[in-house]
mmCIF file of C-alpha atoms in Angstrom:
data_model
loop_
_atom_site.group_PDB
_atom_site.id
_atom_site.type_symbol
_atom_site.label_atom_id
_atom_site.label_comp_id
_atom_site.label_asym_id
_atom_site.label_seq_id
_atom_site.Cartn_x
_atom_site.Cartn_y
_atom_site.Cartn_z
ATOM 1 C CA MET A 475 -16.876 -15.320 5.344
ATOM 2 C CA GLU A 476 -14.030 -13.221 6.286
ATOM 3 C CA LEU A 477 -14.272 -9.712 5.659
ATOM 4 C CA TRP A 478 -11.317 -9.617 2.838
ATOM 5 C CA ILE A 479 -13.145 -12.118 1.095
ATOM 6 C CA PRO A 480 -16.241 -9.578 -0.450
ATOM 7 C CA ILE A 481 -14.097 -6.715 0.061
ATOM 8 C CA THR A 482 -11.201 -8.562 -2.749
ATOM 9 C CA ILE A 483 -14.437 -9.052 -4.998
ATOM 10 C CA ALA A 484 -15.661 -5.429 -4.812
ATOM 11 C CA ALA A 485 -12.496 -3.936 -5.628
ATOM 12 C CA ALA A 486 -12.161 -6.290 -8.140
ATOM 13 C CA PHE A 487 -15.456 -5.457 -9.745
ATOM 14 C CA LEU A 488 -14.587 -1.333 -9.355
ATOM 15 C CA GLN A 489 -11.107 -2.116 -11.215
ATOM 16 C CA ASN A 490 -12.692 -4.057 -14.040
ATOM 17 C CA LEU A 491 -14.965 -1.054 -14.227
ATOM 18 C CA ARG A 492 -11.949 1.723 -14.135
ATOM 19 C CA SER A 493 -10.119 -0.154 -17.054
ATOM 20 C CA ALA A 494 -13.472 -0.075 -19.033
ATOM 21 C CA LEU A 495 -13.659 3.528 -19.137
ATOM 22 C CA GLN A 496 -10.023 3.678 -19.303
ATOM 23 C CA LYS A 497 -10.304 1.940 -22.712
ATOM 24 C CA HIS A 498 -12.719 4.285 -24.404
ATOM 25 C CA LEU A 499 -10.363 7.338 -22.841
ATOM 26 C CA GLN A 500 -7.051 6.137 -24.480
ATOM 27 C CA GLY A 501 -8.171 7.430 -28.066
ATOM 28 C CA SER A 502 -9.017 10.251 -27.342
ATOM 29 C CA LEU A 503 -6.414 10.869 -24.226
ATOM 30 C CA GLY A 504 -3.708 8.889 -24.920
ATOM 31 C CA THR A 505 -1.811 6.201 -22.500
ATOM 32 C CA ARG A 506 -0.629 9.128 -19.892
ATOM 33 C CA GLY A 507 -3.632 11.402 -20.039
ATOM 34 C CA ALA A 508 -6.233 7.790 -19.707
ATOM 35 C CA SER A 509 -3.743 6.725 -16.706
ATOM 36 C CA PHE A 510 -3.525 9.805 -14.949
ATOM 37 C CA VAL A 511 -7.694 10.832 -14.902
ATOM 38 C CA ARG A 512 -7.810 7.555 -12.023
ATOM 39 C CA PHE A 513 -5.858 9.406 -9.490
ATOM 40 C CA GLY A 514 -6.252 12.667 -10.892
ATOM 41 C CA TYR A 515 -9.627 12.826 -10.037
ATOM 42 C CA GLY A 516 -9.929 10.177 -7.917
ATOM 43 C CA PHE A 517 -7.425 11.679 -4.681
ATOM 44 C CA PRO A 518 -10.391 14.329 -3.774
ATOM 45 C CA LEU A 519 -12.622 11.239 -2.811
ATOM 46 C CA ALA A 520 -9.247 9.982 -0.983
ATOM 47 C CA ILE A 521 -8.690 12.655 1.148
ATOM 48 C CA LEU A 522 -13.127 12.911 1.954
ATOM 49 C CA TYR A 523 -12.869 8.961 3.092
ATOM 50 C CA VAL A 524 -10.433 10.122 5.357
ATOM 51 C CA LEU A 525 -11.769 13.262 7.207
ATOM 52 C CA VAL A 526 -15.066 10.891 7.022
ATOM 53 C CA LEU A 527 -13.382 8.772 8.716
ATOM 54 C CA ARG A 528 -12.004 11.182 11.374
ATOM 55 C CA LEU A 529 -14.776 13.585 11.194
ATOM 56 C CA ALA A 530 -18.512 11.181 11.460
ATOM 57 C CA VAL A 531 -16.707 7.580 12.987
ATOM 58 C CA GLY A 532 -14.833 9.019 14.840
ATOM 59 C CA LEU A 533 -11.417 7.306 14.094
ATOM 60 C CA PRO A 534 -8.318 8.759 15.189
ATOM 61 C CA PHE A 535 -5.448 9.761 12.650
ATOM 62 C CA PRO A 536 -2.448 7.052 12.360
ATOM 63 C CA ALA A 537 1.157 8.614 13.212
ATOM 64 C CA LEU A 538 2.836 8.938 10.157
ATOM 65 C CA ASN A 539 6.341 8.364 9.410
ATOM 66 C CA TRP A 540 9.805 7.409 7.184
ATOM 67 C CA THR A 541 8.760 3.298 6.448
ATOM 68 C CA PHE A 542 5.334 4.759 5.849
ATOM 69 C CA ALA A 543 6.669 7.340 3.665
ATOM 70 C CA PHE A 544 9.410 5.047 1.308
ATOM 71 C CA TRP A 545 6.908 2.297 1.056
ATOM 72 C CA ALA A 546 3.888 4.658 -0.244
ATOM 73 C CA VAL A 547 6.568 6.472 -3.168
ATOM 74 C CA ILE A 548 7.438 3.044 -3.756
ATOM 75 C CA GLY A 549 3.724 1.746 -4.566
ATOM 76 C CA GLY A 550 2.811 4.932 -6.401
ATOM 77 C CA LEU A 551 5.479 4.664 -8.487
ATOM 78 C CA ALA A 552 4.866 0.921 -9.251
ATOM 79 C CA GLN A 553 1.170 1.846 -9.832
ATOM 80 C CA ILE A 554 1.276 4.872 -12.563
ATOM 81 C CA PHE A 555 3.765 2.371 -14.337
ATOM 82 C CA ALA A 556 2.173 -0.568 -14.411
ATOM 83 C CA THR A 557 -0.945 1.803 -15.469
ATOM 84 C CA MET A 558 0.370 3.134 -17.985
ATOM 85 C CA LEU A 559 1.207 -0.519 -19.570
ATOM 86 C CA LEU A 560 -1.913 -2.005 -18.815
ATOM 87 C CA VAL A 561 -3.638 1.239 -20.602
ATOM 88 C CA TYR A 562 -0.706 1.099 -23.337
ATOM 89 C CA LEU A 563 -1.569 -3.024 -23.875
ATOM 90 C CA PHE A 564 -5.624 -2.364 -24.499
ATOM 91 C CA SER A 565 -4.184 -0.677 -27.918
ATOM 92 C CA LEU A 566 -2.342 -3.848 -28.626
ATOM 93 C CA ARG A 567 -5.325 -6.749 -28.312
ATOM 94 C CA ASN A 568 -8.929 -7.015 -26.992
ATOM 95 C CA PHE A 569 -9.714 -6.011 -23.702
ATOM 96 C CA ALA A 570 -10.000 -9.191 -22.241
ATOM 97 C CA VAL A 571 -6.879 -10.448 -23.409
ATOM 98 C CA GLY A 572 -5.347 -7.117 -22.957
ATOM 99 C CA THR A 573 -6.676 -7.973 -18.903
ATOM 100 C CA ALA A 574 -5.934 -11.417 -18.610
ATOM 101 C CA TYR A 575 -2.104 -11.046 -19.747
ATOM 102 C CA SER A 576 -1.522 -8.993 -16.799
ATOM 103 C CA LYS A 577 -3.365 -11.667 -14.109
ATOM 104 C CA THR A 578 0.171 -13.141 -13.868
ATOM 105 C CA GLU A 579 0.209 -10.612 -10.804
ATOM 106 C CA PRO A 580 -0.849 -13.041 -8.126
ATOM 107 C CA VAL A 581 2.614 -15.301 -8.218
ATOM 108 C CA GLN A 582 4.483 -12.332 -8.404
ATOM 109 C CA ALA A 583 3.129 -10.516 -5.384
ATOM 110 C CA ALA A 584 3.148 -14.025 -3.934
ATOM 111 C CA ILE A 585 7.272 -13.607 -4.876
ATOM 112 C CA PHE A 586 7.527 -10.678 -3.532
ATOM 113 C CA GLY A 587 5.554 -11.014 -0.134
ATOM 114 C CA PHE A 588 7.891 -13.613 0.371
ATOM 115 C CA VAL A 589 10.610 -11.916 -0.451
ATOM 116 C CA LEU A 590 9.578 -8.187 1.235
ATOM 117 C CA LEU A 591 7.663 -9.310 4.287
ATOM 118 C CA GLY A 592 8.704 -13.305 4.626
ATOM 119 C CA GLU A 593 4.971 -14.028 3.024
ATOM 120 C CA ARG A 594 4.682 -17.943 3.598
ATOM 121 C CA ILE A 595 1.127 -19.473 1.726
ATOM 122 C CA THR A 596 0.064 -22.643 2.098
ATOM 123 C CA PHE A 597 0.377 -24.924 -0.621
ATOM 124 C CA GLY A 598 -3.941 -25.516 -1.570
ATOM 125 C CA ALA A 599 -3.321 -22.133 -2.158
ATOM 126 C CA VAL A 600 -0.321 -22.673 -4.176
ATOM 127 C CA VAL A 601 -1.697 -24.768 -6.241
ATOM 128 C CA ALA A 602 -5.321 -22.857 -6.649
ATOM 129 C CA ILE A 603 -3.160 -19.920 -7.598
ATOM 130 C CA ILE A 604 -0.859 -21.868 -10.004
ATOM 131 C CA VAL A 605 -4.178 -22.981 -11.929
ATOM 132 C CA GLY A 606 -5.730 -19.920 -11.971
ATOM 133 C CA VAL A 607 -2.341 -18.462 -14.030
ATOM 134 C CA ILE A 608 -2.582 -21.984 -16.139
ATOM 135 C CA GLY A 609 -6.073 -20.338 -17.377
ATOM 136 C CA VAL A 610 -4.859 -16.666 -17.699
ATOM 137 C CA MET A 611 -2.161 -18.390 -20.152
ATOM 138 C CA LEU A 612 -4.827 -20.471 -22.174
ATOM 139 C CA ILE A 613 -6.544 -17.329 -22.170
ATOM 140 C CA SER A 614 -3.756 -15.813 -23.764
ATOM 141 C CA LEU A 615 -3.111 -18.293 -26.692
ATOM 142 C CA ALA A 616 -7.191 -18.958 -27.486
ATOM 143 C CA ARG A 617 -6.668 -17.307 -30.551
ATOM 144 C CA ALA A 618 -3.765 -19.697 -31.301
ATOM 145 C CA PRO A 619 -3.219 -23.512 -32.123
ATOM 146 C CA LEU A 620 -1.841 -25.427 -28.805
ATOM 147 C CA SER A 621 1.502 -25.798 -29.104
ATOM 148 C CA TRP A 622 4.680 -25.674 -27.312
ATOM 149 C CA ARG A 623 5.698 -23.299 -29.963
ATOM 150 C CA ASN A 624 2.902 -21.487 -29.684
ATOM 151 C CA ILE A 625 2.891 -21.303 -25.954
ATOM 152 C CA LEU A 626 6.507 -20.404 -26.116
ATOM 153 C CA ALA A 627 6.392 -17.003 -29.153
ATOM 154 C CA ALA A 628 3.135 -15.960 -27.048
ATOM 155 C CA LEU A 629 4.994 -15.881 -23.730
ATOM 156 C CA THR A 630 7.977 -13.424 -25.389
ATOM 157 C CA SER A 631 5.664 -11.948 -27.780
ATOM 158 C CA ARG A 632 5.953 -7.987 -27.442
ATOM 159 C CA THR A 633 1.891 -8.270 -26.226
ATOM 160 C CA ALA A 634 2.907 -10.771 -23.461
ATOM 161 C CA LEU A 635 5.710 -9.335 -22.028
ATOM 162 C CA ILE A 636 4.016 -5.425 -21.740
ATOM 163 C CA GLY A 637 1.091 -7.934 -20.106
ATOM 164 C CA ILE A 638 3.405 -9.950 -17.786
ATOM 165 C CA ALA A 639 5.468 -6.637 -16.717
ATOM 166 C CA SER A 640 2.108 -5.071 -15.909
ATOM 167 C CA GLY A 641 1.764 -7.901 -13.376
ATOM 168 C CA ALA A 642 4.926 -7.333 -12.143
ATOM 169 C CA VAL A 643 4.367 -3.925 -11.176
ATOM 170 C CA PHE A 644 1.412 -3.999 -9.979
ATOM 171 C CA GLY A 645 2.525 -7.146 -7.718
ATOM 172 C CA ILE A 646 5.153 -4.717 -6.300
ATOM 173 C CA SER A 647 3.046 -1.941 -5.937
ATOM 174 C CA ALA A 648 0.871 -4.271 -3.884
ATOM 175 C CA VAL A 649 3.247 -4.789 -1.499
ATOM 176 C CA ALA A 650 4.251 -1.570 -0.992
ATOM 177 C CA TYR A 651 1.068 -0.571 -0.201
ATOM 178 C CA ARG A 652 1.086 -3.112 2.614
ATOM 179 C CA SER A 653 4.076 -2.824 3.929
ATOM 180 C CA ALA A 654 2.725 1.402 3.912
ATOM 181 C CA SER A 655 -0.062 0.153 5.277
ATOM 182 C CA LEU A 656 1.025 -2.135 8.234
ATOM 183 C CA SER A 657 3.698 0.345 8.802
ATOM 184 C CA LEU A 658 1.273 2.787 10.351
ATOM 185 C CA GLN A 659 0.535 0.889 12.811
ATOM 186 C CA GLY A 660 -2.744 3.311 13.635
ATOM 187 C CA PRO A 661 -6.174 2.496 15.118
ATOM 188 C CA GLY A 662 -7.132 -0.322 12.572
ATOM 189 C CA PRO A 663 -7.099 -1.698 8.962
ATOM 190 C CA ILE A 664 -9.615 1.003 7.930
ATOM 191 C CA MET A 665 -8.233 3.502 8.798
ATOM 192 C CA ASP A 666 -4.751 2.976 7.858
ATOM 193 C CA ALA A 667 -5.801 1.449 4.598
ATOM 194 C CA ALA A 668 -7.062 5.092 4.169
ATOM 195 C CA VAL A 669 -4.815 7.247 5.142
ATOM 196 C CA THR A 670 -2.342 5.567 2.585
ATOM 197 C CA LEU A 671 -4.828 5.621 -0.475
ATOM 198 C CA ALA A 672 -5.035 9.343 0.361
ATOM 199 C CA CYS A 673 -1.756 10.006 0.696
ATOM 200 C CA VAL A 674 -0.431 7.598 -3.075
ATOM 201 C CA THR A 675 -2.829 9.087 -4.437
ATOM 202 C CA THR A 676 -2.036 12.603 -3.626
ATOM 203 C CA PHE A 677 1.286 12.200 -4.557
ATOM 204 C CA GLN A 678 0.569 10.094 -7.264
ATOM 205 C CA THR A 679 -1.482 13.198 -9.013
ATOM 206 C CA ALA A 680 1.417 15.416 -8.301
ATOM 207 C CA PHE A 681 3.937 13.471 -9.394
ATOM 208 C CA MET A 682 2.061 13.027 -13.169
ATOM 209 C CA LEU A 683 1.156 16.860 -12.562
ATOM 210 C CA VAL A 684 4.378 17.471 -13.442
ATOM 211 C CA TRP A 685 5.547 14.832 -15.830
ATOM 212 C CA MET A 686 2.739 16.035 -18.002
ATOM 213 C CA GLY A 687 3.487 19.563 -17.831
ATOM 214 C CA TRP A 688 6.847 19.065 -18.965
ATOM 215 C CA LYS A 689 6.183 16.466 -21.656
ATOM 216 C CA ASP A 690 3.287 18.232 -22.768
ATOM 217 C CA LYS A 691 0.897 20.699 -21.566
ATOM 218 C CA ARG A 692 -1.665 20.287 -23.709
ATOM 219 C CA GLU A 693 -2.790 16.663 -22.190
ATOM 220 C CA ILE A 694 -4.132 18.511 -18.711
ATOM 221 C CA VAL A 695 -5.823 20.543 -21.093
ATOM 222 C CA ASP A 696 -7.676 17.329 -22.605
ATOM 223 C CA VAL A 697 -7.891 15.786 -18.923
ATOM 224 C CA LEU A 698 -9.990 18.680 -17.555
ATOM 225 C CA ARG A 699 -12.240 18.999 -21.134
ATOM 226 C CA SER A 700 -12.800 15.640 -20.818
ATOM 227 C CA TRP A 701 -14.213 15.510 -16.699
ATOM 228 C CA ARG A 702 -17.495 14.262 -17.183
ATOM 229 C CA SER A 703 -16.404 10.779 -18.590
ATOM 230 C CA SER A 704 -12.616 11.899 -16.749
ATOM 231 C CA SER A 705 -13.992 11.808 -13.028
ATOM 232 C CA LEU A 706 -15.983 8.629 -13.853
ATOM 233 C CA VAL A 707 -12.601 6.927 -13.683
ATOM 234 C CA GLY A 708 -11.546 8.288 -10.823
ATOM 235 C CA ILE A 709 -14.712 7.463 -9.213
ATOM 236 C CA ALA A 710 -13.668 3.590 -9.414
ATOM 237 C CA GLY A 711 -10.676 3.870 -9.419
ATOM 238 C CA VAL A 712 -10.405 5.609 -5.446
ATOM 239 C CA LEU A 713 -13.453 3.379 -4.633
ATOM 240 C CA GLY A 714 -11.537 -0.227 -5.955
ATOM 241 C CA SER A 715 -8.403 1.161 -4.568
ATOM 242 C CA ALA A 716 -10.530 1.706 -0.794
ATOM 243 C CA CYS A 717 -11.410 -1.897 -1.233
ATOM 244 C CA TRP A 718 -7.740 -2.993 -1.956
ATOM 245 C CA PHE A 719 -6.083 -1.838 0.463
ATOM 246 C CA THR A 720 -8.839 -2.763 3.008
ATOM 247 C CA ALA A 721 -8.453 -6.086 1.849
ATOM 248 C CA MET A 722 -4.099 -6.443 2.380
ATOM 249 C CA SER A 723 -4.654 -4.716 5.447
ATOM 250 C CA LEU A 724 -6.825 -7.602 6.418
ATOM 251 C CA GLN A 725 -4.831 -10.399 4.307
ATOM 252 C CA GLN A 726 -1.782 -11.406 2.722
ATOM 253 C CA VAL A 727 -1.161 -9.506 -0.644
ATOM 254 C CA ALA A 728 -1.290 -13.111 -2.232
ATOM 255 C CA TYR A 729 -4.579 -14.386 -0.903
ATOM 256 C CA VAL A 730 -5.526 -10.701 -1.980
ATOM 257 C CA ARG A 731 -4.796 -10.579 -5.492
ATOM 258 C CA ALA A 732 -5.275 -14.276 -6.103
ATOM 259 C CA LEU A 733 -8.976 -13.712 -5.202
ATOM 260 C CA GLY A 734 -9.174 -10.273 -7.450
ATOM 261 C CA GLN A 735 -8.407 -12.504 -10.924
ATOM 262 C CA ILE A 736 -12.281 -12.622 -10.560
ATOM 263 C CA GLU A 737 -12.005 -9.588 -12.487
ATOM 264 C CA LEU A 738 -11.273 -11.548 -15.491
ATOM 265 C CA VAL A 739 -14.904 -12.879 -14.871
ATOM 266 C CA PHE A 740 -16.358 -9.013 -15.272
ATOM 267 C CA THR A 741 -13.587 -8.129 -17.802
ATOM 268 C CA PHE A 742 -14.984 -11.067 -20.385
ATOM 269 C CA MET A 743 -18.795 -9.501 -19.406
ATOM 270 C CA ALA A 744 -17.574 -6.016 -20.489
ATOM 271 C CA SER A 745 -15.708 -7.352 -23.658
ATOM 272 C CA TRP A 746 -18.587 -9.239 -24.573
ATOM 273 C CA PHE A 747 -21.623 -6.273 -23.866
ATOM 274 C CA LEU A 748 -19.794 -3.442 -23.864
ATOM 275 C CA PHE A 749 -16.962 -3.512 -26.964
ATOM 276 C CA HIS A 750 -18.639 -6.584 -28.918
ATOM 277 C CA GLU A 751 -15.738 -8.432 -29.073
ATOM 278 C CA ARG A 752 -15.973 -12.151 -29.013
ATOM 279 C CA VAL A 753 -15.129 -14.927 -26.846
ATOM 280 C CA ASN A 754 -14.514 -18.572 -28.156
ATOM 281 C CA ARG A 755 -14.362 -21.579 -26.263
ATOM 282 C CA THR A 756 -10.332 -21.358 -24.962
ATOM 283 C CA GLU A 757 -10.791 -17.974 -23.487
ATOM 284 C CA ALA A 758 -14.220 -19.129 -21.889
ATOM 285 C CA ALA A 759 -12.369 -22.507 -20.910
ATOM 286 C CA GLY A 760 -9.229 -20.670 -19.404
ATOM 287 C CA CYS A 761 -11.931 -18.316 -17.439
ATOM 288 C CA LEU A 762 -13.739 -21.551 -15.792
ATOM 289 C CA LEU A 763 -10.109 -22.114 -14.979
ATOM 290 C CA ILE A 764 -9.101 -18.969 -13.473
ATOM 291 C CA VAL A 765 -12.658 -19.367 -11.189
ATOM 292 C CA CYS A 766 -11.598 -23.025 -10.241
ATOM 293 C CA GLY A 767 -8.966 -21.535 -9.142
ATOM 294 C CA ILE A 768 -10.303 -18.475 -7.106
ATOM 295 C CA LEU A 769 -13.022 -21.505 -5.009
ATOM 296 C CA GLY A 770 -9.802 -23.501 -4.544
ATOM 297 C CA LEU A 771 -8.157 -20.528 -2.700
ATOM 298 C CA LEU A 772 -11.756 -20.046 -0.697
ATOM 299 C CA PHE A 773 -12.242 -23.826 0.423
ATOM 300 C CA LEU A 774 -8.405 -25.625 0.588
#
């Protein structure tokens, strides 16, 4: 098994855990505060991870450059706004469906990867990605009779548009992070990914602190008061990001993000067991299609 596969599965699990924790926090901290904790409580761990790789493992620091800085800033800003869209989406639909809408990301990431990086994927991978996206769409339509009118309405609803926008911006951030990591040309993908993660999360923390201080300083106080639960989001977030960044340093974004749709399997488990939200047969069928798409991606 190629190394990027288990790393991506771990990233998907940790991302699902982080999203579930953020859903809990959204009611008390609001969309901006619940989004901030992912970065604010995560960046010290990201820096510590780099120091461990340097001091304990002996990997040298890569040389930073302006290309890296450009892509890191683009990816960091894109991830902030994609996270805020996703957290807001949880207030409009249940946890599973809210996450499903954003999972059109692999197709969008494949497009961005082709346009920005010139990356190409095989025909079998295209089919597998499309099967997975059909599963996502099936989940989004699970609460309404299946018809062309309902399909159009579902895809043009406010909830769907926010979810698709979230997936698009996540796709941009993923391609930007891969570009940033590859531009370092350091000792290897692990250190390159770790340095990218540390720089990006530090920038995101500073950016959001300034933004929250400008908009409403009480949000910062609320985040500090909720440090016990917020720190869990930060830990899950930075560990998940470390896995994502490493996987995308090893493999094309479209493949990594397509395999990452396994997160929806974890999402349905969380939706059922943690939030006690009912999952119907159509949603389960959509989940099965996503799994089939993942298997096709791995074996085609």
